[in-house]
């Protein structure tokens, strides 16, 4: 399969749910995963959270066998239809945390991503199946980097910069940007996050939130920034404080990876 075959395949042959159709419409996301899969797919592959099966379709020409796991019954039904022409793919309609795999994986593809890994189960799922990865096995994506900056935001609720209604919320960046965590998916990951973020203010005004941006390292040399359906930046409100240029503020950020947006808590204070 060549790259120029992906677009007509998506538009004419893939059976899918409305949500997964949105994922398929994000061309940058699909192309990035395709490049990583071409490089890494071989032997036994797990495609965890396969959805409609598009990543298994891309991996099938390079793999010996693929276990495509999807918890949603409707999505799994579509995946079975989309993958029926491949004799090296088995679709499993089950929670990946409850699957006992008969072969260890050379590659795990797990695209259950969201910004900072808060609102999807990427981390708890990978923690549960990491024991099935061969010692020299690979995971796509390989890592993520999370960064944050202080902002003044209009909304008083947590929201994504690119939301489903295409109503981009207004905000103003008020500080430097800093990477606050690096998550390596080949290691067991602590799901509870508690971190102190310190920012130097670059504008006079107010700070009433933080913006989290997640960068996805698909391989050690292929990085994908936010796209509409891959980790759009997350805006999190805080208490509102007045600031001046050069002020240092600290935000305590707490959340649980896989715990949902309701697990997010913040506390803000001016240090100097």
XYZ file of C-alpha atoms in Angstrom, residues 13-206:
194
model
C -14.323 1.795 1.455
C -14.102 2.298 5.206
C -17.205 1.549 7.270
C -17.090 3.527 10.467
C -18.869 5.381 13.259
C -19.350 9.181 13.130
C -16.605 9.651 15.737
C -14.081 7.501 13.885
C -15.000 9.288 10.650
C -13.731 12.485 12.302
C -10.493 10.688 13.149
C -10.134 9.546 9.546
C -10.662 13.093 8.296
C -7.511 14.245 10.142
C -5.069 13.636 7.291
C -1.986 14.795 9.202
C -2.702 12.257 11.960
C -3.207 9.370 9.528
C -0.090 10.181 7.475
C 2.081 10.442 10.598
C 0.938 7.040 11.890
C 1.371 5.537 8.433
C 5.019 6.644 8.311
C 5.670 5.197 11.781
C 3.905 1.923 10.938
C 5.875 1.487 7.707
C 9.075 1.811 9.733
C 8.182 -0.345 12.741
C 5.544 -2.935 11.810
C 6.770 -6.539 11.690
C 6.079 -9.910 13.273
C 3.233 -9.928 15.786
C 1.405 -6.608 16.146
C -1.266 -5.509 18.627
C -3.541 -2.685 17.448
C -5.164 -1.572 20.686
C -8.282 0.557 20.337
C -8.443 -0.284 16.653
C -11.686 1.618 16.072
C -12.705 1.030 12.461
C -9.407 -0.771 11.814
C -7.556 1.809 9.721
C -4.198 1.376 11.479
C -4.457 -2.416 11.131
C -5.135 -1.919 7.416
C -1.930 0.125 7.172
C 0.067 -2.402 9.215
C -1.211 -5.620 7.609
C 1.186 -5.620 4.606
C 4.185 -5.459 6.977
C 3.071 -7.726 9.862
C 2.891 -11.490 10.200
C -0.214 -11.292 12.371
C -2.270 -8.514 13.998
C -4.529 -8.664 17.029
C -6.921 -5.731 16.575
C -8.706 -5.032 19.876
C -11.751 -2.764 20.189
C -14.077 -2.472 23.194
C -16.971 -0.773 21.369
C -19.289 -3.299 19.740
C -20.332 -1.118 16.778
C -16.774 -0.028 15.976
C -15.549 -3.641 16.249
C -18.287 -4.767 13.853
C -17.129 -2.171 11.314
C -13.490 -3.186 11.851
C -14.327 -6.824 11.096
C -15.993 -5.750 7.852
C -13.119 -3.451 6.871
C -10.487 -6.093 7.642
C -12.218 -9.179 6.259
C -9.942 -9.298 3.204
C -6.824 -9.653 5.406
C -6.099 -13.196 6.570
C -3.483 -12.023 9.065
C -5.779 -9.886 11.257
C -8.009 -11.006 14.126
C -10.520 -8.481 15.504
C -11.265 -8.929 19.216
C -14.323 -7.131 20.620
C -13.202 -6.842 24.228
C -11.605 -4.545 26.788
C -7.855 -4.786 26.055
C -7.154 -4.981 29.802
C -9.052 -8.293 29.870
C -7.430 -9.920 26.815
C -4.959 -12.772 27.264
C -2.702 -12.732 24.203
C -1.283 -16.044 22.960
C 1.818 -14.422 21.430
C 4.028 -11.610 22.646
C 4.127 -8.485 20.481
C 6.948 -7.176 18.336
C 4.943 -3.951 18.073
C 2.048 -2.439 20.000
C 0.084 0.303 18.244
C -2.088 2.133 20.754
C -3.802 5.315 19.610
C -5.992 5.969 22.623
C -4.437 9.390 22.938
C -5.666 12.699 24.246
C -4.013 15.819 25.626
C -1.827 14.950 28.640
C -3.419 11.458 28.497
C -6.154 12.567 30.910
C -9.420 11.728 29.177
C -8.589 8.430 27.422
C -7.306 5.105 28.757
C -3.941 4.987 26.944
C -1.966 4.712 30.189
C -4.058 2.183 32.174
C -4.414 0.008 29.064
C -0.692 0.042 28.239
C 0.168 -0.572 31.891
C -1.970 -3.711 31.773
C -0.565 -5.165 28.531
C 3.085 -4.091 28.727
C 3.919 -7.601 30.009
C 3.026 -8.932 26.545
C 5.617 -6.792 24.727
C 8.839 -8.554 23.715
C 12.015 -7.294 25.388
C 13.139 -5.693 22.124
C 9.585 -4.781 21.069
C 8.384 -1.315 20.045
C 5.342 0.847 20.803
C 3.703 3.429 18.529
C 3.594 6.120 19.755
C 6.870 5.827 21.611
C 6.556 8.809 23.958
C 4.710 12.028 24.576
C 5.913 15.385 25.880
C 3.580 17.651 27.857
C 4.142 21.396 28.070
C 2.239 24.246 29.703
C 1.977 28.025 29.759
C -0.028 30.504 31.821
C -2.962 32.142 30.048
C -5.819 34.559 30.618
C -8.923 32.755 29.365
C -12.522 33.896 28.953
C -14.216 30.605 29.719
C -14.619 29.325 33.256
C -14.738 25.656 32.268
C -12.159 23.189 30.960
C -12.205 23.106 27.156
C -10.111 22.173 24.154
C -8.686 24.821 21.848
C -10.230 23.009 18.866
C -13.648 21.857 20.025
C -16.383 19.966 18.241
C -18.426 23.112 17.593
C -15.397 24.791 15.965
C -15.753 27.627 18.458
C -12.164 28.324 19.406
C -12.184 29.820 22.912
C -10.530 33.200 23.390
C -7.412 33.372 25.534
C -4.105 35.246 25.785
C -0.737 33.660 26.526
C 0.824 35.375 29.553
C 4.100 33.504 30.204
C 6.899 31.312 28.949
C 6.217 27.770 27.703
C 7.802 24.885 29.567
C 7.865 21.108 29.154
C 6.782 19.576 32.441
C 6.723 15.826 31.709
C 7.948 13.136 29.332
C 5.997 9.872 29.209
C 7.759 6.752 27.875
C 5.193 4.122 26.944
C 7.685 1.247 27.254
C 7.793 1.791 31.020
C 5.043 1.331 33.574
C 3.520 4.763 34.140
C 2.238 6.248 37.379
C -1.323 7.294 36.587
C -1.664 9.955 39.296
C 0.036 13.256 38.412
C 0.836 16.052 40.852
C 3.251 18.715 39.635
C 4.191 22.317 40.419
C 4.440 24.527 37.345
C 6.386 27.773 37.655
C 5.967 30.513 35.055
C 7.567 33.902 34.435
C 4.972 36.445 33.363
C 5.644 38.264 30.077
C 2.650 40.650 30.010
C 0.798 42.867 32.447
C -2.765 41.777 33.109
C -4.375 38.691 34.605
